[in-house]
Each structure stands twice: as structure tokens, then as C-alpha cells.
Amino acid sequence: MTTQVTDHRGGVWSIAVPIPDNPLGHTLVHLLETDRGPVLIDTGWDDPDSWDTLVAGVTACGFAVADLHGVLITHHHPDHHGLSAKVREASGAWIAMHAADAAVVRRTREAEPGRWLDYLLAKLTAAGAPEDHLTPLRAARAAGRGRRLPGRRAALPDRGIEPGELLDLPGRRLRAIWTPGHTPGHVCLHLEERHPVLEPARPAGAEAGAAGPGAGAVGPGAGRGPGGGTAGGGTAGGGTAGGRGRLFSGDHLLPGITPHIGLYEDPDEREANDPLGDYLDSLERIGRLAPAEVLPAHQHAFTDAEGRVGELIAHHEERLSGLRALLREPRTPWQLAVAMEWNRPWDRIPYGSRNIAVSEAEAHLRRLVKLGHAERVPGSDPATYRAV
């Protein structure tokens, strides 16, 4: 197996860690050199081949796994957080994550094995899923197969990541930006240092204040689904870099993929959240940040973050408009998902991805309801919605 390592200059590398049986192919794990030792941004999927690739990649960057000082997790999904426990075991590195995603990890680890399947069954039933879709889930629940769900062995983080925090990484200026939407605790990480290639040298003394006071204090105003095709053409990468520093964007901003925005996975949810609203707000803040280069967790590095943000916002505005038109005829979330446009016909979407599609439809429905453009039909069971 060939290990793909890219030297992004200035003590930054990316390692392509494979995701087994997934069309995405790999997660780009980034390694950041600090005065206290190397730090990883994400770790990759918990799989033997993925681990071997990560170890080989760290070695290719000039370090040993035992040298790793810390791990910064952009979000809790298993293709990002999966190998964190093995990294900590091999190196003693700390693991940091935003509190909202750390709560998801803790809840998943501590829950009775069948609880997630119970939650999924209840949500899909309320969304109007047909009996033939629910039957396999009931069979899995009866057979006790919830123990094999990803995330049950995920590492509990040692540290939190606070919005706006300048992280304790000697010799580097890396600031946390809370960007909820893909998950409730997703973070991007802004390297507030001159880009070694794309930014001209600044006058002496200018670098330390480049981000300005409070630049990262951007808390919100509040797996990638079958719709994960291009949004607005996915042209990011061809623009002119006129921003500052570099942004480790996780799954928040990708050059040619629309990240999945579905309901936050919380069986204890007390009030309806608005993941799509969170995501759009977060996108606008990243657009204003205007980094010189974006280093995402999938695909490839790119410039013109502002342009890509504009494409994604336009994509979701168009999607919301289309769903409002579909709701001229009252529909359940399941019926809406079936009627929506995906990157393949509904009958070719795999079983598990249909659950993700329904979650994405519900997230868009919640946004429409919050905007006053849709409402639930009174007394409907399963829940049915119509345009307003």
C-alpha cells in the first residue's frame, strides 16, 4: 500500500488515511509541527490498514508515532476520530474536542447497545418510513446487533476546544472556530500565520497581530449523505488567494462535496434544533475569515474559500426553494426525501444512506419551519408538512 503524504510547507503535512469500503476513499489527516512535538488534526477510521497507513505517514513526515504530542479532532465522526484511542495508547498524546461532540462520544459509549436502534426506529417511524424499511432494523434490534455500531469504542477526549481559543501549541498560532452544522461540535482550525507560498512577507512585527483582537471568537448564532455531489459546480481551487493564513476545515468546507447536514444525533433532544441554520451561519463566518488556503479533511487543498462558501450557500437556498415547492402537496419527511433530487435515483440509494437522506430532509424541513415557509399539518401521524 502506497502512503500518500503531502508537504504543505511551513511544518504542515497531510496523510491520506483510507476509509474502508467508502467512495470518499480517505481522510486527510494533517500533521502540524510544534515546538513541543507534532500534533495531529483528526486521526482516521479505526481499521488495521488505516492505522498502518497513519503510522507510515507520520514516519514519512520525519517523526515517530511516539513523538505525537496531541490530537485535535474537528468532529466526532468515525473517519475523523476513529484512531484517536490507538494514537493515545501509542504516544500518550492528549485528545481535544469541542464539548458538544465530546457529549456525543460519551453518550454513545455509555448507552445501552440497543438504544441507538430504538432511537432510529422511533425517528423513522415518526418520519413515515414504510414497513419494509423498518423490518430490518427491528430484526437487528432483536438480534442485539447494536453492539457493533461505530463509535462505541471511540476515545473520550482529555481536553475541550473552546470557540475562539488560541490553542496551547508552542511556536504556532492556531485558533479554534466553532462551526456547527455537520455535527453540533464541529470545529475548524485557523492557522494565523503567513502562508509560506501564497502570502507575501509582512513587515517585522506584523505577523503576531495578523488575526486582530478576538478574531476567532465566532461561536454560532445559535457520515455525508446520498446528496454528497457537487454544489454549484464545485469550482473551489481556481480562485486567487487573497486571504490570510490557512484553515483546517474538517468536513465543514470541502472543494467539491456538499457535506451532509442532517439532524443532530441526540435521543435526549428536548427542543428542535436547526442544524442547517447553524451550518449556513457558520459558512458565512468562514467566508468573512477569507483564509489564503483551505486544508480540508477530504479531497484536496484549495483556495478561494469565499467563492466556495458562496456556492454552498446558493446550493442550500436552491434546495430549500425546491423543497418548498414540493410541499405544495403535504408530505411526510420520508415522502419528501423520496421526492428530493439526490446524486442517484432513490431506488439505487443504499439502505443505510436512505436513513441519512431522511435526516437531511428533516433538517431542511426544520429550516423551512423556522423561516415560516412550512408548517406541520395539525394532528398528522406520521408527521406531515405543507408549504405556507
Coordinates of C-alpha atoms in Angstrom, one line a residue:
M1 CA 0.0 0.0 0.0
T2 CA 1.4 3.4 -1.0
T3 CA 1.2 6.1 1.6
Q4 CA 0.2 9.5 0.2
V5 CA 1.8 12.3 2.1
T6 CA 1.8 15.9 1.0
D7 CA 4.2 18.5 2.4
H8 CA 2.2 21.8 2.5
R9 CA 5.3 23.7 3.7
G10 CA 5.8 25.5 6.9
G11 CA 5.6 22.5 9.2
V12 CA 2.3 21.2 7.8
W13 CA 1.7 17.8 6.1
S14 CA -1.4 15.8 5.1
I15 CA -1.6 12.0 5.2
A16 CA -4.3 10.2 3.2
V17 CA -5.7 7.6 5.6
P18 CA -8.0 5.1 3.9
I19 CA -11.7 4.7 4.8
P20 CA -12.6 1.1 4.1
D21 CA -15.5 0.4 1.6
N22 CA -16.3 4.1 1.2
P23 CA -16.4 6.1 -2.0
L24 CA -14.7 9.0 -0.3
G25 CA -11.6 6.9 -0.3
H26 CA -9.7 8.5 2.5
T27 CA -9.5 11.1 5.3
L28 CA -6.8 13.7 5.1
V29 CA -5.2 13.7 8.5
H30 CA -3.0 16.7 9.0
L31 CA 0.2 16.8 11.0
L32 CA 1.3 20.2 12.5
E33 CA 4.8 20.5 13.8
T34 CA 5.1 22.5 17.1
D35 CA 7.9 23.4 19.4
R36 CA 6.7 20.7 21.8
G37 CA 6.3 17.9 19.2
P38 CA 4.0 17.1 16.3
V39 CA 0.2 17.3 16.7
L40 CA -2.4 15.5 14.5
I41 CA -5.6 17.1 13.3
D42 CA -8.0 14.1 13.1
T43 CA -6.8 10.5 13.0
G44 CA -8.8 8.4 10.5
W45 CA -11.0 5.3 10.6
D46 CA -10.4 2.6 13.2
D47 CA -9.1 -0.1 10.8
P48 CA -5.8 -2.1 10.7
D49 CA -4.9 -0.8 7.2
S50 CA -5.8 2.7 8.2
W51 CA -3.6 2.5 11.3
D52 CA -0.6 1.2 9.3
T53 CA -1.1 4.0 6.8
L54 CA -1.2 6.6 9.5
V55 CA 2.0 5.2 11.2
A56 CA 3.8 5.2 7.8
G57 CA 2.6 8.7 7.1
V58 CA 3.8 10.1 10.4
T59 CA 7.2 8.4 9.7
A60 CA 7.3 9.9 6.2
C61 CA 6.9 13.3 7.8
G62 CA 10.0 12.7 9.8
F63 CA 8.5 11.7 13.1
A64 CA 7.6 8.6 15.1
V65 CA 4.1 7.9 16.4
A66 CA 5.6 8.0 19.9
D67 CA 6.6 11.6 19.2
L68 CA 3.0 12.8 18.9
H69 CA 2.1 15.4 21.5
G70 CA -1.6 15.9 20.9
V71 CA -4.6 15.2 18.7
L72 CA -7.2 17.9 17.7
I73 CA -10.5 16.4 16.5
T74 CA -12.6 18.5 14.1
H75 CA -15.7 16.4 14.8
H76 CA -16.7 13.0 16.3
H77 CA -17.4 11.0 13.1
P78 CA -15.5 7.7 13.0
D79 CA -13.5 8.6 9.9
H80 CA -12.0 11.5 11.9
H81 CA -11.9 10.3 15.5
G82 CA -11.7 6.5 15.0
L83 CA -8.0 6.0 15.6
S84 CA -7.6 8.5 18.4
A85 CA -7.5 5.8 21.1
K86 CA -4.7 4.0 19.3
V87 CA -2.7 7.2 18.9
R88 CA -3.1 8.0 22.6
E89 CA -2.1 4.4 23.5
A90 CA 1.0 4.5 21.3
S91 CA 2.2 8.0 22.3
G92 CA 0.4 9.3 25.4
A93 CA -0.9 12.2 23.3
W94 CA -3.8 14.2 24.7
I95 CA -7.1 14.3 22.6
A96 CA -9.1 17.6 22.3
M97 CA -12.6 18.0 21.0
H98 CA -15.5 20.6 21.3
A99 CA -17.8 19.9 24.2
A100 CA -20.9 19.3 22.1
D101 CA -19.2 16.5 20.1
A102 CA -17.5 15.1 23.3
A103 CA -21.0 14.7 24.7
V104 CA -22.0 12.7 21.7
V105 CA -19.0 10.4 22.2
R106 CA -19.7 10.0 25.9
R107 CA -23.4 9.3 25.2
T108 CA -22.6 6.7 22.5
R109 CA -20.1 4.9 24.8
E110 CA -22.4 4.8 27.8
A111 CA -25.7 4.0 26.1
E112 CA -27.2 0.5 26.3
P113 CA -26.4 -1.2 23.0
G114 CA -29.9 -1.2 21.6
R115 CA -30.6 2.4 22.4
W116 CA -29.4 3.8 19.1
L117 CA -31.5 1.3 17.1
D118 CA -34.6 2.2 19.3
Y119 CA -33.9 5.9 18.6
L120 CA -33.5 5.3 14.9
L121 CA -36.7 3.2 14.7
A122 CA -38.7 5.8 16.5
K123 CA -37.4 8.6 14.3
L124 CA -38.0 6.8 11.1
T125 CA -41.5 5.7 12.2
A126 CA -42.4 9.3 13.0
A127 CA -41.0 10.3 9.6
G128 CA -43.3 8.0 7.8
A129 CA -40.9 5.2 6.8
P130 CA -42.6 2.2 5.2
E131 CA -42.8 -1.1 7.0
D132 CA -40.4 -2.8 4.6
H133 CA -37.7 -0.3 5.6
L134 CA -38.4 -0.7 9.4
T135 CA -38.4 -4.5 9.4
P136 CA -34.6 -5.0 9.1
L137 CA -34.0 -2.5 11.9
R138 CA -36.4 -4.4 14.2
A139 CA -34.6 -7.6 13.3
A140 CA -31.2 -6.1 14.1
R141 CA -32.6 -4.8 17.4
A142 CA -34.0 -8.3 18.3
A143 CA -30.6 -9.9 17.4
G144 CA -28.7 -7.4 19.6
R145 CA -26.6 -6.1 16.7
G146 CA -26.4 -2.6 18.2
R147 CA -23.1 -3.5 19.9
R148 CA -21.3 -3.3 16.5
L149 CA -22.2 0.2 15.7
P150 CA -19.3 2.6 15.0
G151 CA -18.3 4.9 17.9
R152 CA -19.0 2.6 20.8
R153 CA -15.2 2.3 21.3
A154 CA -14.3 5.9 20.5
A155 CA -11.8 7.6 22.8
L156 CA -13.1 10.0 25.4
P157 CA -11.2 13.3 24.9
D158 CA -8.9 14.7 27.6
R159 CA -9.4 18.3 26.7
G160 CA -12.0 20.7 25.3
I161 CA -11.7 23.0 22.4
E162 CA -13.2 26.4 23.2
P163 CA -14.6 28.7 20.5
G164 CA -12.1 31.5 19.8
E165 CA -9.4 29.8 21.8
L166 CA -5.8 30.3 20.7
L167 CA -4.7 26.7 21.3
D168 CA -1.7 25.9 23.5
L169 CA 0.7 24.8 20.8
P170 CA 4.2 26.4 21.4
G171 CA 5.6 28.0 18.3
R172 CA 2.3 28.1 16.4
R173 CA -0.8 30.4 16.3
L174 CA -3.8 28.0 15.8
R175 CA -7.2 29.3 16.7
A176 CA -10.4 27.3 17.1
I177 CA -13.5 28.3 15.3
W178 CA -16.8 26.7 16.2
T179 CA -18.6 25.7 13.0
P180 CA -21.7 23.6 13.9
G181 CA -23.9 22.1 11.2
H182 CA -22.3 18.9 10.1
T183 CA -22.2 18.0 13.8
P184 CA -23.1 20.1 16.8
G185 CA -19.5 20.5 17.9
H186 CA -17.6 20.7 14.6
V187 CA -14.6 23.0 14.7
C188 CA -12.3 24.5 12.0
L189 CA -8.8 25.5 13.0
H190 CA -7.3 28.7 11.7
L191 CA -3.5 28.8 11.4
E192 CA -2.9 32.5 11.9
E193 CA 0.5 32.5 10.2
R194 CA 1.7 33.8 6.9
H195 CA 1.2 31.2 4.2
P196 CA 4.7 30.1 3.1
V197 CA 3.8 30.4 -0.6
L198 CA 0.6 32.3 -1.2
E199 CA 1.1 35.4 1.1
P200 CA 3.8 38.0 0.8
A201 CA 6.1 38.6 3.7
R202 CA 4.8 41.1 6.2
P203 CA 6.8 43.8 7.9
A204 CA 8.6 42.8 11.0
G205 CA 6.2 42.5 14.0
A206 CA 3.1 42.4 11.8
E207 CA 2.6 38.6 11.9
A208 CA 1.7 38.2 15.6
G209 CA -1.3 40.5 15.3
A210 CA -2.4 39.4 11.9
A211 CA -5.7 38.0 13.1
G212 CA -6.7 41.1 15.1
P213 CA -8.2 41.1 18.6
G214 CA -10.9 38.4 19.1
A215 CA -10.6 37.2 15.5
G216 CA -11.5 33.7 16.3
A217 CA -14.4 34.4 18.7
V218 CA -17.1 33.2 16.3
G219 CA -19.4 30.9 18.3
P220 CA -22.6 30.1 16.4
G221 CA -25.6 32.4 16.5
A222 CA -27.3 29.7 17.8
G223 CA -21.4 10.4 7.7
R224 CA -22.1 12.7 4.2
G225 CA -25.3 11.6 2.7
P226 CA -26.6 10.5 -0.6
G227 CA -26.8 14.1 -1.7
G228 CA -23.0 14.4 -1.4
G229 CA -22.4 15.6 -5.0
T230 CA -21.1 18.9 -6.2
A231 CA -22.8 22.1 -5.0
G232 CA -22.8 24.9 -7.6
G233 CA -20.2 23.0 -9.6
G234 CA -17.5 22.6 -7.0
T235 CA -15.1 25.1 -8.6
A236 CA -13.1 25.8 -5.5
G237 CA -9.4 25.7 -6.2
G238 CA -9.2 28.1 -9.1
G239 CA -9.5 31.4 -7.2
T240 CA -6.9 33.8 -6.2
A241 CA -5.7 33.5 -2.7
G242 CA -6.1 37.0 -1.1
G243 CA -6.8 36.0 2.5
R244 CA -4.6 35.2 5.4
G245 CA -3.3 32.0 6.9
R246 CA -4.6 28.5 6.4
L247 CA -7.8 26.9 7.5
F248 CA -8.1 23.2 8.6
S249 CA -11.7 22.9 7.6
G250 CA -12.6 19.3 8.6
D251 CA -15.8 18.5 6.7
H252 CA -17.3 22.0 7.0
L253 CA -15.8 23.3 3.8
L254 CA -14.9 20.8 1.0
P255 CA -13.8 21.7 -2.5
G256 CA -16.3 19.6 -4.5
I257 CA -18.6 17.9 -2.0
T258 CA -21.7 19.1 -0.1
P259 CA -21.2 17.8 3.5
H260 CA -24.2 16.0 4.9
I261 CA -26.4 18.3 7.1
G262 CA -28.9 16.2 9.0
L263 CA -30.5 16.1 12.4
Y264 CA -28.0 16.1 15.3
E265 CA -28.0 12.6 16.7
D266 CA -29.5 13.2 20.2
P267 CA -32.0 10.7 21.6
D268 CA -32.5 13.2 24.5
E269 CA -33.3 16.2 22.4
R270 CA -35.7 18.5 24.3
E271 CA -36.3 21.1 21.6
A272 CA -36.0 21.1 17.8
N273 CA -32.5 22.3 16.8
D274 CA -31.7 23.8 13.4
P275 CA -28.6 22.2 12.0
L276 CA -28.9 23.7 8.6
G277 CA -29.3 27.2 10.1
D278 CA -26.2 26.5 12.2
Y279 CA -24.3 25.4 9.1
L280 CA -25.3 28.4 7.0
D281 CA -24.3 30.8 9.8
S282 CA -21.0 29.0 10.2
L283 CA -20.3 29.2 6.5
E284 CA -20.8 32.9 6.4
R285 CA -18.3 33.4 9.2
I286 CA -15.7 31.3 7.4
G287 CA -16.4 33.3 4.2
R288 CA -15.6 36.5 6.1
L289 CA -12.4 35.0 7.5
A290 CA -11.1 34.5 3.9
P291 CA -8.1 32.2 4.5
A292 CA -5.5 32.1 1.8
E293 CA -5.8 28.3 1.6
V294 CA -8.2 25.7 2.9
L295 CA -6.9 22.3 4.0
P296 CA -10.0 20.0 4.2
A297 CA -10.3 16.5 5.5
H298 CA -11.4 15.1 2.2
Q299 CA -10.4 15.6 -1.5
H300 CA -7.6 18.3 -1.7
A301 CA -6.4 21.6 -0.6
F302 CA -7.9 24.7 -2.3
T303 CA -8.0 28.5 -2.4
D304 CA -10.9 30.9 -2.8
A305 CA -12.8 29.9 0.4
E306 CA -15.1 32.9 -0.2
G307 CA -16.2 31.6 -3.6
R308 CA -16.8 28.1 -2.3
V309 CA -18.8 29.4 0.6
G310 CA -21.0 31.3 -1.9
E311 CA -21.5 28.2 -3.9
L312 CA -22.6 26.2 -0.9
I313 CA -25.0 28.9 0.4
A314 CA -26.6 29.2 -3.1
H315 CA -26.9 25.4 -3.2
H316 CA -28.8 25.2 0.0
E317 CA -31.0 28.2 -0.9
E318 CA -31.9 26.5 -4.1
R319 CA -32.6 23.2 -2.3
L320 CA -34.9 25.0 0.2
S321 CA -36.8 26.6 -2.6
G322 CA -37.2 23.3 -4.3
L323 CA -38.5 21.6 -1.1
R324 CA -41.0 24.4 -0.5
A325 CA -42.3 23.8 -4.0
L326 CA -42.6 20.0 -3.3
L327 CA -44.6 20.8 -0.1
R328 CA -47.4 22.4 -2.0
E329 CA -48.6 18.8 -1.7
P330 CA -48.4 17.7 2.0
R331 CA -45.7 15.2 2.6
T332 CA -44.1 13.2 5.4
P333 CA -40.3 13.6 5.8
W334 CA -39.9 10.2 4.1
Q335 CA -42.0 11.2 1.2
L336 CA -40.1 14.4 0.9
A337 CA -36.8 12.5 0.9
V338 CA -38.1 10.2 -1.9
A339 CA -39.1 13.2 -4.0
M340 CA -35.9 15.2 -3.5
E341 CA -33.1 15.2 -6.0
W342 CA -30.0 13.2 -5.0
N343 CA -26.9 12.1 -6.8
R344 CA -28.7 8.9 -7.9
P345 CA -32.3 7.7 -8.2
W346 CA -34.0 6.8 -4.9
D347 CA -34.2 3.1 -5.8
R348 CA -30.4 3.0 -6.2
I349 CA -29.6 4.6 -2.9
P350 CA -28.4 2.0 -0.4
Y351 CA -30.5 1.1 2.6
G352 CA -28.3 2.9 5.2
S353 CA -28.0 6.0 3.0
R354 CA -31.7 6.3 2.9
N355 CA -31.7 6.9 6.6
I356 CA -29.2 9.7 6.1
A357 CA -31.3 11.1 3.3
V358 CA -34.4 11.3 5.6
S359 CA -32.3 13.0 8.3
E360 CA -31.2 15.6 5.7
A361 CA -34.8 16.1 4.5
E362 CA -35.8 16.7 8.2
A363 CA -33.0 19.2 8.7
H364 CA -34.2 21.2 5.7
L365 CA -37.8 20.9 6.9
R366 CA -36.8 22.4 10.2
R367 CA -35.2 25.3 8.5
L368 CA -38.3 25.9 6.4
V369 CA -40.5 25.8 9.5
K370 CA -38.2 28.2 11.4
L371 CA -38.3 30.6 8.4
G372 CA -42.1 30.4 8.4
H373 CA -42.2 28.8 5.0
A374 CA -43.6 25.4 6.1
E375 CA -45.7 24.0 8.9
R376 CA -46.8 20.7 10.3
V377 CA -50.3 19.6 9.4
P378 CA -52.2 19.6 12.7
G379 CA -53.0 16.1 14.0
S380 CA -50.9 14.3 11.3
D381 CA -49.4 11.0 12.3
P382 CA -46.9 10.3 11.0
A383 CA -45.9 14.0 10.8
T384 CA -46.9 15.6 7.6
Y385 CA -45.8 19.1 6.4
R386 CA -47.0 21.6 3.9
A387 CA -45.8 24.9 2.5
V388 CA -47.0 28.2 3.9

